[in-house]
Amino acid sequence: MMTRTPFLPVLFLLLACQSNSTEDAAPPVPYPVGLTDQQITVNNTVRKFRIHRPAGDAPTALVFIFHGGGGAGTDVANEGTHPLWVFRQLADTEKFVAVYPEGSLDAQNSPGWNDCRSDDKSGSQGDDITFLKALVDKLSADFKMPASRLFVTGTSNGAVMAYRFAFTYATSFRALAISAGNLPAIPEGGACTSGPAAGIPIMIAYGTADPAMPVAGGCVANLGGLCNRGTVISQQATLNFWLAENGLTGVQPTVSTFDVNKSDAGDVVKHVYGGANPMVIYWMTDAGHSVPSKTVFTAPSAASGVQNRDIEFAEEAWAFFKARL
């Protein structure tokens, strides 16, 4: 007589195996792969951000990218439209998460940032610093990423906002990369005046003929002559501030010069200051306000000057960040 194997024990065994495989599976990584629009509520206000997550379950870092004021806002993340979009390309190859927060609205109803300029009459007045800290904390928790793997970068108004974030939350991230940003001449009180609680590795790209963020200091984007966007100190004074903060005053930099694109304004002189909190400065000869790029062209104008095309800002910034990991 043929003996039949009981069905129920086999069924229970299969279910047990399925249960174990579910428990052993890696937890899902938050946010879809690619670029998505997201939001977070901070102090009863809905704030927007865009996030680009690479494929894979173990991103290497979080990079927060602050757009400039009075223009495209987070549309700088759109493919091929702005040099800051290149961070998305790098995110896919280098496996970091690129985050594009959106600033609050300014007097022209354009997204910008309430940075440390106390005399910026037409700028954004939103509580951007609280929003950014809440966003950094949320994404750090979502991706289980420590502060040592968080980085901040920005251009123009976004650069000055990055300074404010560094002044207020210096230990919340690892390093800073700036394009076309000078420190305020008349800062707000508190952290905006006292400065960061610790030194911060920093990279800065400066055009030596920037008409919007004035090289010698003064009124920002002052084409109309009203000086309603506040004032900043000079490029050199900003550099001297950070050299002092990072304990690098008197350090002789390593200097190199290159000119990849002969059709742009001029060459690039790179200064590297070594130390516990190093600094890298790109002096872009006769270049203006636009983010430097080899791949995304920005047409020259009276407001922005001529773009430097010898370096890819996103690539240089990520190389600086990667060296800090």
PDB file of N, CA, C and O in Angstrom, residues 188-255:
ATOM      1  N   GLU A 188      22.683  89.821  10.033  1.00  0.00           N
ATOM      2  CA  GLU A 188      21.750  89.743  11.144  1.00  0.00           C
ATOM      3  C   GLU A 188      22.520  89.352  12.409  1.00  0.00           C
ATOM      4  O   GLU A 188      23.680  88.953  12.355  1.00  0.00           O
ATOM      5  N   GLY A 189      21.854  89.459  13.559  1.00  0.00           N
ATOM      6  CA  GLY A 189      22.482  89.090  14.811  1.00  0.00           C
ATOM      7  C   GLY A 189      22.556  87.586  14.994  1.00  0.00           C
ATOM      8  O   GLY A 189      22.222  86.804  14.105  1.00  0.00           O
ATOM      9  N   GLY A 190      23.007  87.171  16.143  1.00  0.00           N
ATOM     10  CA  GLY A 190      23.101  85.752  16.447  1.00  0.00           C
ATOM     11  C   GLY A 190      24.213  85.076  15.676  1.00  0.00           C
ATOM     12  O   GLY A 190      25.311  85.618  15.504  1.00  0.00           O
ATOM     13  N   ALA A 191      23.916  83.864  15.177  1.00  0.00           N
ATOM     14  CA  ALA A 191      24.930  83.086  14.469  1.00  0.00           C
ATOM     15  C   ALA A 191      25.455  83.799  13.235  1.00  0.00           C
ATOM     16  O   ALA A 191      26.610  83.613  12.847  1.00  0.00           O
ATOM     17  N   CYS A 192      24.607  84.616  12.591  1.00  0.00           N
ATOM     18  CA  CYS A 192      25.041  85.335  11.392  1.00  0.00           C
ATOM     19  C   CYS A 192      26.193  86.278  11.686  1.00  0.00           C
ATOM     20  O   CYS A 192      26.995  86.591  10.798  1.00  0.00           O
ATOM     21  N   THR A 193      26.277  86.769  12.914  1.00  0.00           N
ATOM     22  CA  THR A 193      27.355  87.669  13.320  1.00  0.00           C
ATOM     23  C   THR A 193      28.501  86.924  13.980  1.00  0.00           C
ATOM     24  O   THR A 193      29.675  87.213  13.724  1.00  0.00           O
ATOM     25  N   SER A 194      28.171  85.942  14.810  1.00  0.00           N
ATOM     26  CA  SER A 194      29.213  85.241  15.568  1.00  0.00           C
ATOM     27  C   SER A 194      29.993  84.254  14.727  1.00  0.00           C
ATOM     28  O   SER A 194      31.152  83.948  15.018  1.00  0.00           O
ATOM     29  N   GLY A 195      29.386  83.709  13.660  1.00  0.00           N
ATOM     30  CA  GLY A 195      30.090  82.771  12.799  1.00  0.00           C
ATOM     31  C   GLY A 195      29.971  81.339  13.283  1.00  0.00           C
ATOM     32  O   GLY A 195      29.320  81.053  14.293  1.00  0.00           O
ATOM     33  N   PRO A 196      30.613  80.406  12.581  1.00  0.00           N
ATOM     34  CA  PRO A 196      30.459  78.982  12.897  1.00  0.00           C
ATOM     35  C   PRO A 196      31.138  78.603  14.205  1.00  0.00           C
ATOM     36  O   PRO A 196      32.110  79.237  14.624  1.00  0.00           O
ATOM     37  N   ALA A 197      30.633  77.547  14.822  1.00  0.00           N
ATOM     38  CA  ALA A 197      31.199  77.063  16.079  1.00  0.00           C
ATOM     39  C   ALA A 197      32.442  76.215  15.860  1.00  0.00           C
ATOM     40  O   ALA A 197      33.151  75.907  16.820  1.00  0.00           O
ATOM     41  N   ALA A 198      32.719  75.857  14.621  1.00  0.00           N
ATOM     42  CA  ALA A 198      33.878  75.023  14.313  1.00  0.00           C
ATOM     43  C   ALA A 198      34.338  75.307  12.892  1.00  0.00           C
ATOM     44  O   ALA A 198      33.571  75.815  12.068  1.00  0.00           O
ATOM     45  N   GLY A 199      35.594  74.988  12.603  1.00  0.00           N
ATOM     46  CA  GLY A 199      36.098  75.127  11.250  1.00  0.00           C
ATOM     47  C   GLY A 199      35.415  74.157  10.307  1.00  0.00           C
ATOM     48  O   GLY A 199      34.932  73.095  10.732  1.00  0.00           O
ATOM     49  N   ILE A 200      35.361  74.508   9.035  1.00  0.00           N
ATOM     50  CA  ILE A 200      34.656  73.702   8.040  1.00  0.00           C
ATOM     51  C   ILE A 200      35.497  73.634   6.763  1.00  0.00           C
ATOM     52  O   ILE A 200      35.852  74.683   6.212  1.00  0.00           O
ATOM     53  N   PRO A 201      35.816  72.458   6.261  1.00  0.00           N
ATOM     54  CA  PRO A 201      36.463  72.386   4.943  1.00  0.00           C
ATOM     55  C   PRO A 201      35.585  73.066   3.900  1.00  0.00           C
ATOM     56  O   PRO A 201      34.370  72.848   3.864  1.00  0.00           O
ATOM     57  N   ILE A 202      36.189  73.916   3.067  1.00  0.00           N
ATOM     58  CA  ILE A 202      35.380  74.705   2.141  1.00  0.00           C
ATOM     59  C   ILE A 202      36.089  74.884   0.812  1.00  0.00           C
ATOM     60  O   ILE A 202      37.306  75.088   0.758  1.00  0.00           O
ATOM     61  N   MET A 203      35.316  74.789  -0.261  1.00  0.00           N
ATOM     62  CA  MET A 203      35.764  75.072  -1.616  1.00  0.00           C
ATOM     63  C   MET A 203      34.968  76.252  -2.134  1.00  0.00           C
ATOM     64  O   MET A 203      33.749  76.309  -1.944  1.00  0.00           O
ATOM     65  N   ILE A 204      35.638  77.221  -2.780  1.00  0.00           N
ATOM     66  CA  ILE A 204      34.959  78.394  -3.314  1.00  0.00           C
ATOM     67  C   ILE A 204      35.420  78.635  -4.751  1.00  0.00           C
ATOM     68  O   ILE A 204      36.623  78.595  -5.033  1.00  0.00           O
ATOM     69  N   ALA A 205      34.472  78.886  -5.647  1.00  0.00           N
ATOM     70  CA  ALA A 205      34.765  79.269  -7.025  1.00  0.00           C
ATOM     71  C   ALA A 205      34.353  80.717  -7.223  1.00  0.00           C
ATOM     72  O   ALA A 205      33.182  81.061  -7.047  1.00  0.00           O
ATOM     73  N   TYR A 206      35.322  81.570  -7.582  1.00  0.00           N
ATOM     74  CA  TYR A 206      35.080  83.002  -7.750  1.00  0.00           C
ATOM     75  C   TYR A 206      35.436  83.459  -9.159  1.00  0.00           C
ATOM     76  O   TYR A 206      36.551  83.207  -9.633  1.00  0.00           O
ATOM     77  N   GLY A 207      34.511  84.156  -9.819  1.00  0.00           N
ATOM     78  CA  GLY A 207      34.830  84.872 -11.038  1.00  0.00           C
ATOM     79  C   GLY A 207      35.390  86.235 -10.667  1.00  0.00           C
ATOM     80  O   GLY A 207      34.796  86.958  -9.864  1.00  0.00           O
ATOM     81  N   THR A 208      36.524  86.608 -11.255  1.00  0.00           N
ATOM     82  CA  THR A 208      37.168  87.863 -10.868  1.00  0.00           C
ATOM     83  C   THR A 208      36.514  89.083 -11.518  1.00  0.00           C
ATOM     84  O   THR A 208      36.972  90.207 -11.303  1.00  0.00           O
ATOM     85  N   ALA A 209      35.460  88.869 -12.311  1.00  0.00           N
ATOM     86  CA  ALA A 209      34.711  89.986 -12.902  1.00  0.00           C
ATOM     87  C   ALA A 209      33.216  89.764 -12.692  1.00  0.00           C
ATOM     88  O   ALA A 209      32.410  89.995 -13.585  1.00  0.00           O
ATOM     89  N   ASP A 210      32.843  89.343 -11.486  1.00  0.00           N
ATOM     90  CA  ASP A 210      31.445  89.052 -11.154  1.00  0.00           C
ATOM     91  C   ASP A 210      30.686  90.356 -10.938  1.00  0.00           C
ATOM     92  O   ASP A 210      30.970  91.090  -9.989  1.00  0.00           O
ATOM     93  N   PRO A 211      29.699  90.676 -11.784  1.00  0.00           N
ATOM     94  CA  PRO A 211      28.957  91.923 -11.614  1.00  0.00           C
ATOM     95  C   PRO A 211      27.811  91.824 -10.605  1.00  0.00           C
ATOM     96  O   PRO A 211      27.297  92.846 -10.150  1.00  0.00           O
ATOM     97  N   ALA A 212      27.384  90.625 -10.263  1.00  0.00           N
ATOM     98  CA  ALA A 212      26.218  90.448  -9.393  1.00  0.00           C
ATOM     99  C   ALA A 212      26.606  90.315  -7.924  1.00  0.00           C
ATOM    100  O   ALA A 212      25.957  90.892  -7.044  1.00  0.00           O
ATOM    101  N   MET A 213      27.629  89.534  -7.637  1.00  0.00           N
ATOM    102  CA  MET A 213      28.165  89.390  -6.282  1.00  0.00           C
ATOM    103  C   MET A 213      29.501  90.134  -6.309  1.00  0.00           C
ATOM    104  O   MET A 213      30.545  89.553  -6.603  1.00  0.00           O
ATOM    105  N   PRO A 214      29.489  91.445  -6.042  1.00  0.00           N
ATOM    106  CA  PRO A 214      30.604  92.313  -6.408  1.00  0.00           C
ATOM    107  C   PRO A 214      31.953  91.878  -5.834  1.00  0.00           C
ATOM    108  O   PRO A 214      32.062  91.568  -4.647  1.00  0.00           O
ATOM    109  N   VAL A 215      32.932  91.855  -6.698  1.00  0.00           N
ATOM    110  CA  VAL A 215      34.274  91.380  -6.356  1.00  0.00           C
ATOM    111  C   VAL A 215      34.840  92.153  -5.171  1.00  0.00           C
ATOM    112  O   VAL A 215      35.409  91.572  -4.241  1.00  0.00           O
ATOM    113  N   ALA A 216      34.711  93.470  -5.196  1.00  0.00           N
ATOM    114  CA  ALA A 216      35.267  94.327  -4.147  1.00  0.00           C
ATOM    115  C   ALA A 216      34.286  94.589  -3.018  1.00  0.00           C
ATOM    116  O   ALA A 216      34.560  95.391  -2.122  1.00  0.00           O
ATOM    117  N   GLY A 217      33.134  93.931  -3.040  1.00  0.00           N
ATOM    118  CA  GLY A 217      32.108  94.158  -2.048  1.00  0.00           C
ATOM    119  C   GLY A 217      31.163  95.269  -2.474  1.00  0.00           C
ATOM    120  O   GLY A 217      31.413  95.999  -3.428  1.00  0.00           O
ATOM    121  N   GLY A 218      30.033  95.378  -1.785  1.00  0.00           N
ATOM    122  CA  GLY A 218      29.051  96.408  -2.112  1.00  0.00           C
ATOM    123  C   GLY A 218      27.682  95.820  -2.362  1.00  0.00           C
ATOM    124  O   GLY A 218      27.336  94.745  -1.849  1.00  0.00           O
ATOM    125  N   CYS A 219      26.893  96.515  -3.177  1.00  0.00           N
ATOM    126  CA  CYS A 219      25.497  96.143  -3.424  1.00  0.00           C
ATOM    127  C   CYS A 219      25.394  94.924  -4.339  1.00  0.00           C
ATOM    128  O   CYS A 219      26.046  94.857  -5.379  1.00  0.00           O
ATOM    129  N   VAL A 220      24.541  93.987  -3.969  1.00  0.00           N
ATOM    130  CA  VAL A 220      24.353  92.750  -4.732  1.00  0.00           C
ATOM    131  C   VAL A 220      23.373  92.987  -5.876  1.00  0.00           C
ATOM    132  O   VAL A 220      22.326  93.613  -5.692  1.00  0.00           O
ATOM    133  N   ALA A 221      23.731  92.470  -7.085  1.00  0.00           N
ATOM    134  CA  ALA A 221      22.829  92.526  -8.247  1.00  0.00           C
ATOM    135  C   ALA A 221      22.198  93.904  -8.385  1.00  0.00           C
ATOM    136  O   ALA A 221      20.971  94.043  -8.426  1.00  0.00           O
ATOM    137  N   ASN A 222      23.034  94.923  -8.506  1.00  0.00           N
ATOM    138  CA  ASN A 222      22.573  96.304  -8.382  1.00  0.00           C
ATOM    139  C   ASN A 222      22.419  97.006  -9.724  1.00  0.00           C
ATOM    140  O   ASN A 222      22.762  98.192  -9.870  1.00  0.00           O
ATOM    141  N   LEU A 223      21.848  96.317 -10.703  1.00  0.00           N
ATOM    142  CA  LEU A 223      21.684  96.921 -12.025  1.00  0.00           C
ATOM    143  C   LEU A 223      20.790  98.160 -11.993  1.00  0.00           C
ATOM    144  O   LEU A 223      21.009  99.116 -12.728  1.00  0.00           O
ATOM    145  N   GLY A 224      19.777  98.170 -11.131  1.00  0.00           N
ATOM    146  CA  GLY A 224      18.880  99.313 -11.057  1.00  0.00           C
ATOM    147  C   GLY A 224      19.391 100.447 -10.201  1.00  0.00           C
ATOM    148  O   GLY A 224      18.795 101.525 -10.168  1.00  0.00           O
ATOM    149  N   GLY A 225      20.483 100.214  -9.473  1.00  0.00           N
ATOM    150  CA  GLY A 225      21.071 101.257  -8.657  1.00  0.00           C
ATOM    151  C   GLY A 225      20.376 101.524  -7.340  1.00  0.00           C
ATOM    152  O   GLY A 225      20.698 102.496  -6.652  1.00  0.00           O
ATOM    153  N   LEU A 226      19.431 100.665  -6.937  1.00  0.00           N
ATOM    154  CA  LEU A 226      18.674 100.894  -5.703  1.00  0.00           C
ATOM    155  C   LEU A 226      19.297 100.222  -4.486  1.00  0.00           C
ATOM    156  O   LEU A 226      18.922 100.523  -3.353  1.00  0.00           O
ATOM    157  N   CYS A 227      20.202  99.310  -4.712  1.00  0.00           N
ATOM    158  CA  CYS A 227      20.858  98.553  -3.633  1.00  0.00           C
ATOM    159  C   CYS A 227      19.831  97.912  -2.697  1.00  0.00           C
ATOM    160  O   CYS A 227      19.986  97.905  -1.473  1.00  0.00           O
ATOM    161  N   ASN A 228      18.769  97.336  -3.285  1.00  0.00           N
ATOM    162  CA  ASN A 228      17.708  96.751  -2.460  1.00  0.00           C
ATOM    163  C   ASN A 228      17.903  95.258  -2.201  1.00  0.00           C
ATOM    164  O   ASN A 228      17.041  94.613  -1.611  1.00  0.00           O
ATOM    165  N   ARG A 229      19.025  94.726  -2.649  1.00  0.00           N
ATOM    166  CA  ARG A 229      19.310  93.312  -2.388  1.00  0.00           C
ATOM    167  C   ARG A 229      20.404  93.137  -1.337  1.00  0.00           C
ATOM    168  O   ARG A 229      20.953  92.050  -1.179  1.00  0.00           O
ATOM    169  N   GLY A 230      20.701  94.200  -0.631  1.00  0.00           N
ATOM    170  CA  GLY A 230      21.668  94.102   0.444  1.00  0.00           C
ATOM    171  C   GLY A 230      23.103  94.211  -0.049  1.00  0.00           C
ATOM    172  O   GLY A 230      23.366  94.359  -1.240  1.00  0.00           O
ATOM    173  N   THR A 231      24.023  94.169   0.905  1.00  0.00           N
ATOM    174  CA  THR A 231      25.442  94.356   0.605  1.00  0.00           C
ATOM    175  C   THR A 231      26.277  93.196   1.139  1.00  0.00           C
ATOM    176  O   THR A 231      25.883  92.516   2.092  1.00  0.00           O
ATOM    177  N   VAL A 232      27.425  93.007   0.515  1.00  0.00           N
ATOM    178  CA  VAL A 232      28.348  91.953   0.918  1.00  0.00           C
ATOM    179  C   VAL A 232      29.762  92.525   1.026  1.00  0.00           C
ATOM    180  O   VAL A 232      30.065  93.587   0.476  1.00  0.00           O
ATOM    181  N   ILE A 233      30.621  91.812   1.727  1.00  0.00           N
ATOM    182  CA  ILE A 233      32.033  92.145   1.756  1.00  0.00           C
ATOM    183  C   ILE A 233      32.693  91.594   0.498  1.00  0.00           C
ATOM    184  O   ILE A 233      32.061  90.905  -0.305  1.00  0.00           O
ATOM    185  N   SER A 234      33.960  91.882   0.307  1.00  0.00           N
ATOM    186  CA  SER A 234      34.640  91.486  -0.921  1.00  0.00           C
ATOM    187  C   SER A 234      34.943  89.987  -0.957  1.00  0.00           C
ATOM    188  O   SER A 234      34.864  89.284   0.063  1.00  0.00           O
ATOM    189  N   GLN A 235      35.318  89.518  -2.142  1.00  0.00           N
ATOM    190  CA  GLN A 235      35.754  88.127  -2.282  1.00  0.00           C
ATOM    191  C   GLN A 235      36.954  87.856  -1.379  1.00  0.00           C
ATOM    192  O   GLN A 235      37.002  86.841  -0.674  1.00  0.00           O
ATOM    193  N   GLN A 236      37.939  88.746  -1.408  1.00  0.00           N
ATOM    194  CA  GLN A 236      39.154  88.523  -0.625  1.00  0.00           C
ATOM    195  C   GLN A 236      38.874  88.551   0.871  1.00  0.00           C
ATOM    196  O   GLN A 236      39.420  87.735   1.631  1.00  0.00           O
ATOM    197  N   ALA A 237      37.996  89.454   1.309  1.00  0.00           N
ATOM    198  CA  ALA A 237      37.645  89.504   2.730  1.00  0.00           C
ATOM    199  C   ALA A 237      36.912  88.230   3.155  1.00  0.00           C
ATOM    200  O   ALA A 237      37.104  87.729   4.277  1.00  0.00           O
ATOM    201  N   THR A 238      36.062  87.699   2.267  1.00  0.00           N
ATOM    202  CA  THR A 238      35.379  86.428   2.553  1.00  0.00           C
ATOM    203  C   THR A 238      36.397  85.303   2.683  1.00  0.00           C
ATOM    204  O   THR A 238      36.333  84.489   3.623  1.00  0.00           O
ATOM    205  N   LEU A 239      37.347  85.270   1.756  1.00  0.00           N
ATOM    206  CA  LEU A 239      38.407  84.253   1.821  1.00  0.00           C
ATOM    207  C   LEU A 239      39.194  84.390   3.119  1.00  0.00           C
ATOM    208  O   LEU A 239      39.471  83.390   3.802  1.00  0.00           O
ATOM    209  N   ASN A 240      39.555  85.622   3.481  1.00  0.00           N
ATOM    210  CA  ASN A 240      40.335  85.837   4.708  1.00  0.00           C
ATOM    211  C   ASN A 240      39.574  85.388   5.945  1.00  0.00           C
ATOM    212  O   ASN A 240      40.172  84.851   6.897  1.00  0.00           O
ATOM    213  N   PHE A 241      38.252  85.602   5.946  1.00  0.00           N
ATOM    214  CA  PHE A 241      37.429  85.154   7.071  1.00  0.00           C
ATOM    215  C   PHE A 241      37.551  83.648   7.242  1.00  0.00           C
ATOM    216  O   PHE A 241      37.781  83.149   8.356  1.00  0.00           O
ATOM    217  N   TRP A 242      37.393  82.915   6.144  1.00  0.00           N
ATOM    218  CA  TRP A 242      37.419  81.455   6.249  1.00  0.00           C
ATOM    219  C   TRP A 242      38.819  80.927   6.538  1.00  0.00           C
ATOM    220  O   TRP A 242      38.965  79.914   7.243  1.00  0.00           O
ATOM    221  N   LEU A 243      39.831  81.590   6.029  1.00  0.00           N
ATOM    222  CA  LEU A 243      41.195  81.191   6.372  1.00  0.00           C
ATOM    223  C   LEU A 243      41.416  81.295   7.882  1.00  0.00           C
ATOM    224  O   LEU A 243      42.014  80.402   8.499  1.00  0.00           O
ATOM    225  N   ALA A 244      40.927  82.377   8.465  1.00  0.00           N
ATOM    226  CA  ALA A 244      41.062  82.549   9.911  1.00  0.00           C
ATOM    227  C   ALA A 244      40.247  81.508  10.669  1.00  0.00           C
ATOM    228  O   ALA A 244      40.740  80.903  11.641  1.00  0.00           O
ATOM    229  N   GLU A 245      39.008  81.281  10.237  1.00  0.00           N
ATOM    230  CA  GLU A 245      38.152  80.299  10.914  1.00  0.00           C
ATOM    231  C   GLU A 245      38.759  78.907  10.872  1.00  0.00           C
ATOM    232  O   GLU A 245      38.616  78.130  11.825  1.00  0.00           O
ATOM    233  N   ASN A 246      39.421  78.597   9.779  1.00  0.00           N
ATOM    234  CA  ASN A 246      39.970  77.244   9.592  1.00  0.00           C
ATOM    235  C   ASN A 246      41.424  77.126  10.020  1.00  0.00           C
ATOM    236  O   ASN A 246      42.071  76.098   9.766  1.00  0.00           O
ATOM    237  N   GLY A 247      41.953  78.153  10.671  1.00  0.00           N
ATOM    238  CA  GLY A 247      43.323  78.099  11.168  1.00  0.00           C
ATOM    239  C   GLY A 247      44.368  78.070  10.074  1.00  0.00           C
ATOM    240  O   GLY A 247      45.438  77.464  10.251  1.00  0.00           O
ATOM    241  N   LEU A 248      44.085  78.741   8.941  1.00  0.00           N
ATOM    242  CA  LEU A 248      44.980  78.671   7.785  1.00  0.00           C
ATOM    243  C   LEU A 248      45.611  80.023   7.441  1.00  0.00           C
ATOM    244  O   LEU A 248      46.305  80.125   6.423  1.00  0.00           O
ATOM    245  N   THR A 249      45.371  81.026   8.264  1.00  0.00           N
ATOM    246  CA  THR A 249      45.990  82.325   8.006  1.00  0.00           C
ATOM    247  C   THR A 249      47.512  82.175   8.012  1.00  0.00           C
ATOM    248  O   THR A 249      48.088  81.616   8.941  1.00  0.00           O
ATOM    249  N   GLY A 250      48.149  82.666   6.979  1.00  0.00           N
ATOM    250  CA  GLY A 250      49.599  82.549   6.867  1.00  0.00           C
ATOM    251  C   GLY A 250      50.077  81.299   6.152  1.00  0.00           C
ATOM    252  O   GLY A 250      51.257  81.187   5.813  1.00  0.00           O
ATOM    253  N   VAL A 251      49.181  80.340   5.915  1.00  0.00           N
ATOM    254  CA  VAL A 251      49.549  79.127   5.179  1.00  0.00           C
ATOM    255  C   VAL A 251      49.733  79.480   3.702  1.00  0.00           C
ATOM    256  O   VAL A 251      48.895  80.158   3.102  1.00  0.00           O
ATOM    257  N   GLN A 252      50.825  79.035   3.121  1.00  0.00           N
ATOM    258  CA  GLN A 252      51.075  79.275   1.702  1.00  0.00           C
ATOM    259  C   GLN A 252      50.372  78.205   0.869  1.00  0.00           C
ATOM    260  O   GLN A 252      50.612  77.015   1.066  1.00  0.00           O
ATOM    261  N   PRO A 253      49.508  78.610  -0.044  1.00  0.00           N
ATOM    262  CA  PRO A 253      48.778  77.610  -0.825  1.00  0.00           C
ATOM    263  C   PRO A 253      49.634  77.006  -1.933  1.00  0.00           C
ATOM    264  O   PRO A 253      50.601  77.620  -2.402  1.00  0.00           O
ATOM    265  N   THR A 254      49.239  75.817  -2.338  1.00  0.00           N
ATOM    266  CA  THR A 254      49.774  75.227  -3.570  1.00  0.00           C
ATOM    267  C   THR A 254      48.969  75.800  -4.730  1.00  0.00           C
ATOM    268  O   THR A 254      47.733  75.779  -4.699  1.00  0.00           O
ATOM    269  N   VAL A 255      49.657  76.317  -5.746  1.00  0.00           N
ATOM    270  CA  VAL A 255      48.990  77.041  -6.825  1.00  0.00           C
ATOM    271  C   VAL A 255      49.211  76.323  -8.155  1.00  0.00           C
ATOM    272  O   VAL A 255      50.325  75.889  -8.470  1.00  0.00           O
TER     273      VAL A 255
END
